[in-house]
Amino acid sequence: MTGYEFQLLSQNGEDGVLAEILRRVGAPGRWFVEFGVESGREGTCVALADVAGWHGLFMESDGSHNHLLHQKYQWNAGVTTLHATVTPERVNELFAAGGVPEEPDVVSIDIDGGDYWVWRALRGYRPRVVVVEYNSALPPHERLVQPPEAATWLGTAFFGASLGALVALGEEKGYRLVHCELAGANAFFVRSDLAVHFPRPDEVQRRGPNYFLTSYGHPTDDTGREYLKV
């Protein structure tokens, strides 16, 4: 899948990978959900809203970012924006408040920490594709997760979940890993009943931190916090 990566309005090569995945699995509803999209200048689903004309829901917790996000989409009847902090306790009610159908085509989760716990808590919705931020600095075959009560991301390498933890969670929920993009920031999962045209999960190349495609990674965390093994 690496050869399909390209950037239009995504942070890295997500636009190209997502386009190819959707070509293979279809997108009958043309519906997305993305949270952690900031101002909407870039994001995993921004091209779906801005270029492809999809319906969808953007959620953002930061007030200033949300103001810009609302301004951008206030005249777009197909896109809803919510100023909300997405937590495991609230994710299902927020999906309902945003009018999300039971089978959205894409759900993108990027909240710099509790991504694993939010996906785990999502119930009653069966997206065709799930894109999740992960911590590529962690050993990819270990199942390590930031504790759910951990504070807001401090800009260090302590955040989120290892790829192994997300792969295991995906399997529990009926999803298969199909790609990790070059920057080592996002992992792509396809619902297992739709994943026949993708490589096996053990054939998907694992990535280390390569943010901005410069081998950059976040600085070491010196607070003594520890990950949970799941």
CSV table of N, CA and C in Angstrom, one decimal, residues 65-211:
chain,number,residue,atom,x,y,z
A,65,HIS,N,-9.4,26.2,17.7
A,65,HIS,CA,-9.4,25.4,16.5
A,65,HIS,C,-10.9,25.1,16.0
A,66,ASN,N,-11.7,24.9,17.0
A,66,ASN,CA,-13.1,24.6,16.7
A,66,ASN,C,-13.8,25.8,16.0
A,67,HIS,N,-13.5,27.0,16.5
A,67,HIS,CA,-14.0,28.2,15.9
A,67,HIS,C,-13.7,28.3,14.4
A,68,LEU,N,-12.4,28.0,14.1
A,68,LEU,CA,-12.0,28.0,12.7
A,68,LEU,C,-12.7,26.9,11.9
A,69,LEU,N,-12.8,25.7,12.5
A,69,LEU,CA,-13.5,24.6,11.9
A,69,LEU,C,-14.9,24.9,11.6
A,70,HIS,N,-15.6,25.5,12.5
A,70,HIS,CA,-17.0,25.8,12.3
A,70,HIS,C,-17.1,26.9,11.2
A,71,GLN,N,-16.3,27.9,11.2
A,71,GLN,CA,-16.3,28.9,10.1
A,71,GLN,C,-16.1,28.3,8.8
A,72,LYS,N,-15.2,27.3,8.7
A,72,LYS,CA,-15.0,26.7,7.4
A,72,LYS,C,-16.2,25.9,6.9
A,73,TYR,N,-16.9,25.2,7.7
A,73,TYR,CA,-17.9,24.3,7.3
A,73,TYR,C,-19.4,24.8,7.6
A,74,GLN,N,-19.5,26.0,8.0
A,74,GLN,CA,-20.9,26.5,8.4
A,74,GLN,C,-21.9,26.5,7.3
A,75,TRP,N,-21.4,26.7,6.1
A,75,TRP,CA,-22.3,26.7,4.9
A,75,TRP,C,-22.3,25.4,4.2
A,76,ASN,N,-21.7,24.4,4.7
A,76,ASN,CA,-21.7,23.1,4.0
A,76,ASN,C,-22.7,22.2,4.8
A,77,ALA,N,-23.8,22.0,4.1
A,77,ALA,CA,-24.9,21.3,4.8
A,77,ALA,C,-24.6,19.8,5.0
A,78,GLY,N,-23.6,19.3,4.3
A,78,GLY,CA,-23.3,17.9,4.5
A,78,GLY,C,-22.3,17.6,5.6
A,79,VAL,N,-21.7,18.6,6.2
A,79,VAL,CA,-20.7,18.4,7.2
A,79,VAL,C,-21.1,19.1,8.5
A,80,THR,N,-21.1,18.3,9.6
A,80,THR,CA,-21.4,18.8,10.9
A,80,THR,C,-20.1,18.9,11.7
A,81,THR,N,-20.0,20.0,12.5
A,81,THR,CA,-18.9,20.2,13.4
A,81,THR,C,-19.4,20.2,14.8
A,82,LEU,N,-18.7,19.6,15.7
A,82,LEU,CA,-19.0,19.6,17.1
A,82,LEU,C,-17.8,20.0,17.9
A,83,HIS,N,-18.0,21.0,18.9
A,83,HIS,CA,-17.0,21.3,19.8
A,83,HIS,C,-17.1,20.4,21.0
A,84,ALA,N,-16.2,19.4,21.0
A,84,ALA,CA,-16.4,18.3,22.0
A,84,ALA,C,-15.1,17.6,22.3
A,85,THR,N,-14.9,17.2,23.5
A,85,THR,CA,-13.8,16.3,23.9
A,85,THR,C,-14.3,14.9,23.8
A,86,VAL,N,-13.7,14.1,22.9
A,86,VAL,CA,-14.1,12.7,22.7
A,86,VAL,C,-13.5,11.9,23.7
A,87,THR,N,-14.2,11.2,24.6
A,87,THR,CA,-13.7,10.3,25.6
A,87,THR,C,-14.4,9.0,25.5
A,88,PRO,N,-13.9,7.9,26.1
A,88,PRO,CA,-14.6,6.7,26.1
A,88,PRO,C,-16.0,6.8,26.6
A,89,GLU,N,-16.2,7.6,27.6
A,89,GLU,CA,-17.6,7.7,28.2
A,89,GLU,C,-18.6,8.5,27.3
A,90,ARG,N,-18.1,9.3,26.4
A,90,ARG,CA,-18.9,10.1,25.6
A,90,ARG,C,-19.0,9.8,24.1
A,91,VAL,N,-18.1,8.9,23.6
A,91,VAL,CA,-18.0,8.7,22.2
A,91,VAL,C,-19.3,8.3,21.5
A,92,ASN,N,-20.0,7.4,22.2
A,92,ASN,CA,-21.2,6.9,21.5
A,92,ASN,C,-22.3,7.9,21.5
A,93,GLU,N,-22.5,8.7,22.6
A,93,GLU,CA,-23.5,9.8,22.5
A,93,GLU,C,-23.1,10.9,21.6
A,94,LEU,N,-21.8,11.1,21.4
A,94,LEU,CA,-21.4,12.2,20.4
A,94,LEU,C,-21.7,11.7,19.0
A,95,PHE,N,-21.4,10.4,18.7
A,95,PHE,CA,-21.8,9.9,17.4
A,95,PHE,C,-23.3,10.0,17.1
A,96,ALA,N,-24.1,9.7,18.1
A,96,ALA,CA,-25.5,9.9,18.0
A,96,ALA,C,-25.9,11.3,17.8
A,97,ALA,N,-25.3,12.2,18.5
A,97,ALA,CA,-25.6,13.7,18.4
A,97,ALA,C,-25.2,14.2,17.0
A,98,GLY,N,-24.2,13.6,16.4
A,98,GLY,CA,-23.8,14.0,15.1
A,98,GLY,C,-24.5,13.4,14.0
A,99,GLY,N,-25.4,12.5,14.3
A,99,GLY,CA,-26.2,11.9,13.2
A,99,GLY,C,-25.4,10.8,12.4
A,100,VAL,N,-24.4,10.2,13.1
A,100,VAL,CA,-23.6,9.2,12.4
A,100,VAL,C,-24.4,7.9,12.1
A,101,PRO,N,-24.4,7.4,10.9
A,101,PRO,CA,-25.1,6.2,10.6
A,101,PRO,C,-24.4,5.0,11.2
A,102,GLU,N,-25.1,3.9,11.3
A,102,GLU,CA,-24.5,2.7,11.9
A,102,GLU,C,-23.3,2.2,11.2
A,103,GLU,N,-23.2,2.4,9.9
A,103,GLU,CA,-22.0,1.9,9.1
A,103,GLU,C,-21.4,3.1,8.4
A,104,PRO,N,-20.7,4.0,9.1
A,104,PRO,CA,-20.0,5.0,8.4
A,104,PRO,C,-18.8,4.4,7.6
A,105,ASP,N,-18.4,5.0,6.5
A,105,ASP,CA,-17.4,4.4,5.7
A,105,ASP,C,-16.0,4.6,6.3
A,106,VAL,N,-15.7,5.7,6.9
A,106,VAL,CA,-14.4,6.0,7.5
A,106,VAL,C,-14.6,6.6,8.9
A,107,VAL,N,-13.9,6.1,9.9
A,107,VAL,CA,-13.7,6.8,11.2
A,107,VAL,C,-12.2,7.0,11.4
A,108,SER,N,-11.8,8.2,11.7
A,108,SER,CA,-10.4,8.6,11.9
A,108,SER,C,-10.3,9.1,13.3
A,109,ILE,N,-9.4,8.5,14.1
A,109,ILE,CA,-9.2,8.8,15.5
A,109,ILE,C,-7.8,9.3,15.7
A,110,ASP,N,-7.7,10.6,16.2
A,110,ASP,CA,-6.4,11.2,16.4
A,110,ASP,C,-6.5,12.2,17.5
A,111,ILE,N,-6.4,11.7,18.8
A,111,ILE,CA,-6.6,12.6,19.9
A,111,ILE,C,-5.4,12.6,20.9
A,112,ASP,N,-4.2,12.2,20.3
A,112,ASP,CA,-2.9,12.3,21.1
A,112,ASP,C,-3.0,11.7,22.4
A,113,GLY,N,-3.5,10.5,22.5
A,113,GLY,CA,-3.4,9.8,23.8
A,113,GLY,C,-4.4,8.7,24.0
A,114,GLY,N,-5.7,9.0,24.1
A,114,GLY,CA,-6.7,8.0,24.5
A,114,GLY,C,-7.3,7.3,23.3
A,115,ASP,N,-6.6,7.3,22.2
A,115,ASP,CA,-7.2,6.7,20.9
A,115,ASP,C,-7.7,5.3,21.1
A,116,TYR,N,-6.8,4.4,21.8
A,116,TYR,CA,-7.1,3.0,22.0
A,116,TYR,C,-8.4,2.9,22.8
A,117,TRP,N,-8.5,3.7,23.9
A,117,TRP,CA,-9.7,3.6,24.8
A,117,TRP,C,-11.0,4.0,24.1
A,118,VAL,N,-10.9,5.0,23.3
A,118,VAL,CA,-12.1,5.5,22.6
A,118,VAL,C,-12.5,4.5,21.6
A,119,TRP,N,-11.6,3.9,20.8
A,119,TRP,CA,-12.0,2.9,19.8
A,119,TRP,C,-12.6,1.7,20.6
A,120,ARG,N,-12.0,1.3,21.7
A,120,ARG,CA,-12.5,0.2,22.5
A,120,ARG,C,-13.9,0.4,22.9
A,121,ALA,N,-14.2,1.7,23.3
A,121,ALA,CA,-15.6,2.0,23.8
A,121,ALA,C,-16.6,2.2,22.8
A,122,LEU,N,-16.3,2.3,21.5
A,122,LEU,CA,-17.2,2.6,20.5
A,122,LEU,C,-18.1,1.3,20.3
A,123,ARG,N,-19.4,1.5,20.4
A,123,ARG,CA,-20.3,0.4,20.3
A,123,ARG,C,-21.5,0.7,19.4
A,124,GLY,N,-22.0,-0.2,18.6
A,124,GLY,CA,-23.2,0.0,17.8
A,124,GLY,C,-22.9,0.6,16.5
A,125,TYR,N,-21.6,0.8,16.2
A,125,TYR,CA,-21.2,1.4,14.9
A,125,TYR,C,-20.2,0.5,14.2
A,126,ARG,N,-20.3,0.2,12.9
A,126,ARG,CA,-19.4,-0.7,12.2
A,126,ARG,C,-18.8,0.0,11.0
A,127,PRO,N,-17.9,0.9,11.2
A,127,PRO,CA,-17.2,1.6,10.1
A,127,PRO,C,-16.5,0.6,9.2
A,128,ARG,N,-16.5,0.9,7.9
A,128,ARG,CA,-15.8,0.0,7.0
A,128,ARG,C,-14.3,0.1,7.1
A,129,VAL,N,-13.8,1.3,7.4
A,129,VAL,CA,-12.4,1.6,7.6
A,129,VAL,C,-12.2,2.4,8.9
A,130,VAL,N,-11.2,2.1,9.6
A,130,VAL,CA,-10.8,2.8,10.8
A,130,VAL,C,-9.3,3.2,10.7
A,131,VAL,N,-9.1,4.5,10.9
A,131,VAL,CA,-7.7,5.0,10.9
A,131,VAL,C,-7.4,5.5,12.3
A,132,VAL,N,-6.3,5.0,12.9
A,132,VAL,CA,-6.0,5.4,14.3
A,132,VAL,C,-4.5,5.8,14.4
A,133,GLU,N,-4.3,6.9,15.1
A,133,GLU,CA,-3.0,7.3,15.5
A,133,GLU,C,-2.4,6.3,16.4
A,134,TYR,N,-1.1,5.9,16.3
A,134,TYR,CA,-0.4,5.0,17.2
A,134,TYR,C,0.9,5.5,17.5
A,135,ASN,N,1.6,4.9,18.5
A,135,ASN,CA,2.9,5.4,18.9
A,135,ASN,C,3.9,4.4,18.3
A,136,SER,N,4.6,4.8,17.3
A,136,SER,CA,5.5,4.0,16.6
A,136,SER,C,6.8,3.9,17.2
A,137,ALA,N,7.1,4.6,18.3
A,137,ALA,CA,8.3,4.5,19.1
A,137,ALA,C,8.2,3.3,20.0
A,138,LEU,N,7.1,2.7,20.2
A,138,LEU,CA,6.9,1.6,21.1
A,138,LEU,C,7.1,0.3,20.3
A,139,PRO,N,7.7,-0.8,20.9
A,139,PRO,CA,7.8,-2.0,20.2
A,139,PRO,C,6.5,-2.5,19.5
A,140,PRO,N,6.5,-2.7,18.2
A,140,PRO,CA,5.3,-2.9,17.5
A,140,PRO,C,4.5,-4.2,17.9
A,141,HIS,N,5.2,-5.2,18.4
A,141,HIS,CA,4.6,-6.5,18.8
A,141,HIS,C,4.2,-6.5,20.2
A,142,GLU,N,4.5,-5.5,21.0
A,142,GLU,CA,4.0,-5.5,22.4
A,142,GLU,C,2.7,-4.8,22.5
A,143,ARG,N,1.9,-5.1,23.5
A,143,ARG,CA,0.6,-4.5,23.7
A,143,ARG,C,0.7,-3.5,24.9
A,144,LEU,N,1.1,-2.3,24.5
A,144,LEU,CA,1.3,-1.2,25.5
A,144,LEU,C,0.3,-0.1,25.2
A,145,VAL,N,-0.3,0.4,26.3
A,145,VAL,CA,-1.3,1.5,26.2
A,145,VAL,C,-1.1,2.5,27.3
A,146,GLN,N,-1.2,3.8,26.9
A,146,GLN,CA,-1.3,4.9,27.9
A,146,GLN,C,-2.5,4.6,28.8
A,147,PRO,N,-2.3,4.8,30.1
A,147,PRO,CA,-3.4,4.6,31.0
A,147,PRO,C,-4.6,5.6,30.7
A,148,PRO,N,-5.8,5.1,30.8
A,148,PRO,CA,-6.9,6.0,30.5
A,148,PRO,C,-7.0,7.3,31.2
A,149,GLU,N,-6.4,7.3,32.5
A,149,GLU,CA,-6.5,8.5,33.3
A,149,GLU,C,-5.3,9.4,33.1
A,150,ALA,N,-4.4,9.1,32.1
A,150,ALA,CA,-3.2,9.9,31.9
A,150,ALA,C,-3.6,11.3,31.5
A,151,ALA,N,-2.8,12.2,31.8
A,151,ALA,CA,-3.0,13.7,31.5
A,151,ALA,C,-2.9,13.9,30.0
A,152,THR,N,-3.2,15.1,29.7
A,152,THR,CA,-3.1,15.6,28.3
A,152,THR,C,-1.7,15.4,27.8
A,153,TRP,N,-1.5,15.1,26.5
A,153,TRP,CA,-0.2,14.9,25.9
A,153,TRP,C,0.7,16.1,26.2
A,154,LEU,N,1.9,15.8,26.7
A,154,LEU,CA,2.9,16.8,27.1
A,154,LEU,C,4.0,17.1,26.0
A,155,GLY,N,3.8,16.5,24.8
A,155,GLY,CA,4.7,16.7,23.7
A,155,GLY,C,5.9,15.8,23.7
A,156,THR,N,5.8,14.7,24.6
A,156,THR,CA,6.9,13.8,24.6
A,156,THR,C,6.5,12.5,24.0
A,157,ALA,N,7.4,11.5,24.0
A,157,ALA,CA,7.1,10.2,23.4
A,157,ALA,C,6.2,9.3,24.2
A,158,PHE,N,5.7,9.8,25.4
A,158,PHE,CA,4.7,9.1,26.1
A,158,PHE,C,3.3,9.5,25.7
A,159,PHE,N,2.7,8.6,24.9
A,159,PHE,CA,1.3,8.9,24.4
A,159,PHE,C,0.8,7.6,23.7
A,160,GLY,N,-0.5,7.5,23.7
A,160,GLY,CA,-1.2,6.5,22.8
A,160,GLY,C,-0.9,5.1,23.1
A,161,ALA,N,-0.9,4.3,22.1
A,161,ALA,CA,-0.8,2.9,22.2
A,161,ALA,C,0.2,2.3,21.1
A,162,SER,N,0.8,1.2,21.5
A,162,SER,CA,1.6,0.5,20.5
A,162,SER,C,0.8,-0.1,19.4
A,163,LEU,N,1.4,-0.4,18.3
A,163,LEU,CA,0.7,-1.0,17.1
A,163,LEU,C,0.1,-2.3,17.6
A,164,GLY,N,0.9,-3.1,18.3
A,164,GLY,CA,0.4,-4.4,18.8
A,164,GLY,C,-0.9,-4.3,19.6
A,165,ALA,N,-1.0,-3.3,20.4
A,165,ALA,CA,-2.2,-3.2,21.2
A,165,ALA,C,-3.4,-2.9,20.3
A,166,LEU,N,-3.2,-2.0,19.3
A,166,LEU,CA,-4.3,-1.7,18.4
A,166,LEU,C,-4.6,-2.9,17.5
A,167,VAL,N,-3.6,-3.6,17.0
A,167,VAL,CA,-3.9,-4.8,16.2
A,167,VAL,C,-4.8,-5.8,17.0
A,168,ALA,N,-4.4,-6.0,18.2
A,168,ALA,CA,-5.2,-7.0,19.1
A,168,ALA,C,-6.6,-6.5,19.3
A,169,LEU,N,-6.8,-5.2,19.6
A,169,LEU,CA,-8.1,-4.6,19.7
A,169,LEU,C,-8.9,-4.7,18.4
A,170,GLY,N,-8.2,-4.4,17.3
A,170,GLY,CA,-8.9,-4.5,16.0
A,170,GLY,C,-9.4,-5.9,15.8
A,171,GLU,N,-8.6,-6.9,16.1
A,171,GLU,CA,-9.1,-8.3,15.9
A,171,GLU,C,-10.3,-8.6,16.8
A,172,GLU,N,-10.3,-8.1,18.0
A,172,GLU,CA,-11.4,-8.3,18.9
A,172,GLU,C,-12.7,-7.7,18.3
A,173,LYS,N,-12.6,-6.6,17.6
A,173,LYS,CA,-13.7,-5.8,17.1
A,173,LYS,C,-14.0,-6.2,15.7
A,174,GLY,N,-13.2,-7.1,15.1
A,174,GLY,CA,-13.5,-7.6,13.7
A,174,GLY,C,-12.8,-6.8,12.6
A,175,TYR,N,-11.6,-6.3,12.9
A,175,TYR,CA,-10.9,-5.5,11.9
A,175,TYR,C,-9.5,-6.0,11.7
A,176,ARG,N,-8.9,-5.8,10.5
A,176,ARG,CA,-7.6,-6.3,10.2
A,176,ARG,C,-6.7,-5.1,9.8
A,177,LEU,N,-5.5,-5.1,10.3
A,177,LEU,CA,-4.5,-4.1,9.9
A,177,LEU,C,-4.1,-4.3,8.5
A,178,VAL,N,-4.2,-3.2,7.7
A,178,VAL,CA,-3.8,-3.3,6.3
A,178,VAL,C,-2.7,-2.4,5.9
A,179,HIS,N,-2.3,-1.3,6.7
A,179,HIS,CA,-1.2,-0.4,6.3
A,179,HIS,C,-0.8,0.4,7.5
A,180,CYS,N,0.5,0.7,7.6
A,180,CYS,CA,1.0,1.7,8.4
A,180,CYS,C,1.7,2.7,7.5
A,181,GLU,N,1.4,4.0,7.6
A,181,GLU,CA,1.9,5.0,6.6
A,181,GLU,C,3.3,5.3,7.0
A,182,LEU,N,4.0,5.9,6.0
A,182,LEU,CA,5.5,6.1,6.0
A,182,LEU,C,5.9,6.9,7.2
A,183,ALA,N,5.2,7.9,7.7
A,183,ALA,CA,5.6,8.7,8.8
A,183,ALA,C,5.5,8.0,10.1
A,184,GLY,N,4.9,6.8,10.2
A,184,GLY,CA,4.8,6.1,11.4
A,184,GLY,C,3.8,6.8,12.4
A,185,ALA,N,2.8,7.4,11.8
A,185,ALA,CA,1.8,8.1,12.7
A,185,ALA,C,0.4,7.5,12.7
A,186,ASN,N,0.0,6.9,11.6
A,186,ASN,CA,-1.4,6.3,11.5
A,186,ASN,C,-1.4,4.9,11.0
A,187,ALA,N,-2.3,4.1,11.6
A,187,ALA,CA,-2.5,2.7,11.1
A,187,ALA,C,-3.9,2.6,10.5
A,188,PHE,N,-4.0,1.8,9.5
A,188,PHE,CA,-5.3,1.7,8.8
A,188,PHE,C,-5.8,0.3,9.0
A,189,PHE,N,-7.1,0.2,9.4
A,189,PHE,CA,-7.7,-1.1,9.6
A,189,PHE,C,-9.0,-1.1,8.7
A,190,VAL,N,-9.2,-2.3,8.2
A,190,VAL,CA,-10.4,-2.6,7.4
A,190,VAL,C,-11.2,-3.7,8.1
A,191,ARG,N,-12.5,-3.5,8.0
A,191,ARG,CA,-13.4,-4.6,8.6
A,191,ARG,C,-13.1,-5.9,8.0
A,192,SER,N,-13.0,-6.9,8.8
A,192,SER,CA,-12.5,-8.2,8.3
A,192,SER,C,-13.3,-8.8,7.1
A,193,ASP,N,-14.6,-8.6,7.1
A,193,ASP,CA,-15.4,-9.1,6.0
A,193,ASP,C,-15.2,-8.4,4.7
A,194,LEU,N,-14.5,-7.3,4.7
A,194,LEU,CA,-14.2,-6.5,3.5
A,194,LEU,C,-12.7,-6.6,3.1
A,195,ALA,N,-11.9,-7.4,3.9
A,195,ALA,CA,-10.5,-7.3,3.8
A,195,ALA,C,-9.8,-8.3,2.9
A,196,VAL,N,-10.6,-8.9,2.0
A,196,VAL,CA,-10.0,-10.1,1.2
A,196,VAL,C,-9.0,-9.6,0.2
A,197,HIS,N,-9.0,-8.3,-0.2
A,197,HIS,CA,-8.1,-7.9,-1.2
A,197,HIS,C,-6.9,-7.1,-0.6
A,198,PHE,N,-6.5,-7.5,0.6
A,198,PHE,CA,-5.4,-6.8,1.3
A,198,PHE,C,-4.4,-7.9,1.8
A,199,PRO,N,-3.1,-7.5,2.0
A,199,PRO,CA,-2.1,-8.4,2.5
A,199,PRO,C,-2.5,-8.9,3.9
A,200,ARG,N,-2.0,-10.0,4.4
A,200,ARG,CA,-2.2,-10.4,5.7
A,200,ARG,C,-1.6,-9.4,6.7
A,201,PRO,N,-2.1,-9.3,7.9
A,201,PRO,CA,-1.5,-8.4,8.9
A,201,PRO,C,-0.1,-8.5,9.1
A,202,ASP,N,0.4,-9.8,9.1
A,202,ASP,CA,1.9,-10.0,9.4
A,202,ASP,C,2.7,-9.6,8.2
A,203,GLU,N,2.1,-9.3,7.1
A,203,GLU,CA,2.9,-8.8,5.9
A,203,GLU,C,2.9,-7.3,5.8
A,204,VAL,N,2.2,-6.6,6.7
A,204,VAL,CA,2.2,-5.1,6.7
A,204,VAL,C,3.5,-4.6,7.4
A,205,GLN,N,4.2,-3.7,6.7
A,205,GLN,CA,5.4,-3.2,7.2
A,205,GLN,C,5.2,-2.4,8.4
A,206,ARG,N,6.0,-2.7,9.5
A,206,ARG,CA,6.0,-1.8,10.7
A,206,ARG,C,6.9,-0.6,10.5
A,207,ARG,N,6.6,0.5,11.1
A,207,ARG,CA,7.3,1.7,10.9
A,207,ARG,C,7.8,2.2,12.3
A,208,GLY,N,9.0,2.9,12.3
A,208,GLY,CA,9.4,3.6,13.4
A,208,GLY,C,9.0,5.1,13.2
A,209,PRO,N,9.3,5.9,14.2
A,209,PRO,CA,8.9,7.4,14.1
A,209,PRO,C,9.7,8.0,12.9
A,210,ASN,N,8.9,8.6,12.0
A,210,ASN,CA,9.5,9.2,10.8
A,210,ASN,C,8.7,10.5,10.5
A,211,TYR,N,8.4,11.2,11.6
A,211,TYR,CA,7.5,12.4,11.4
A,211,TYR,C,8.1,13.4,10.5
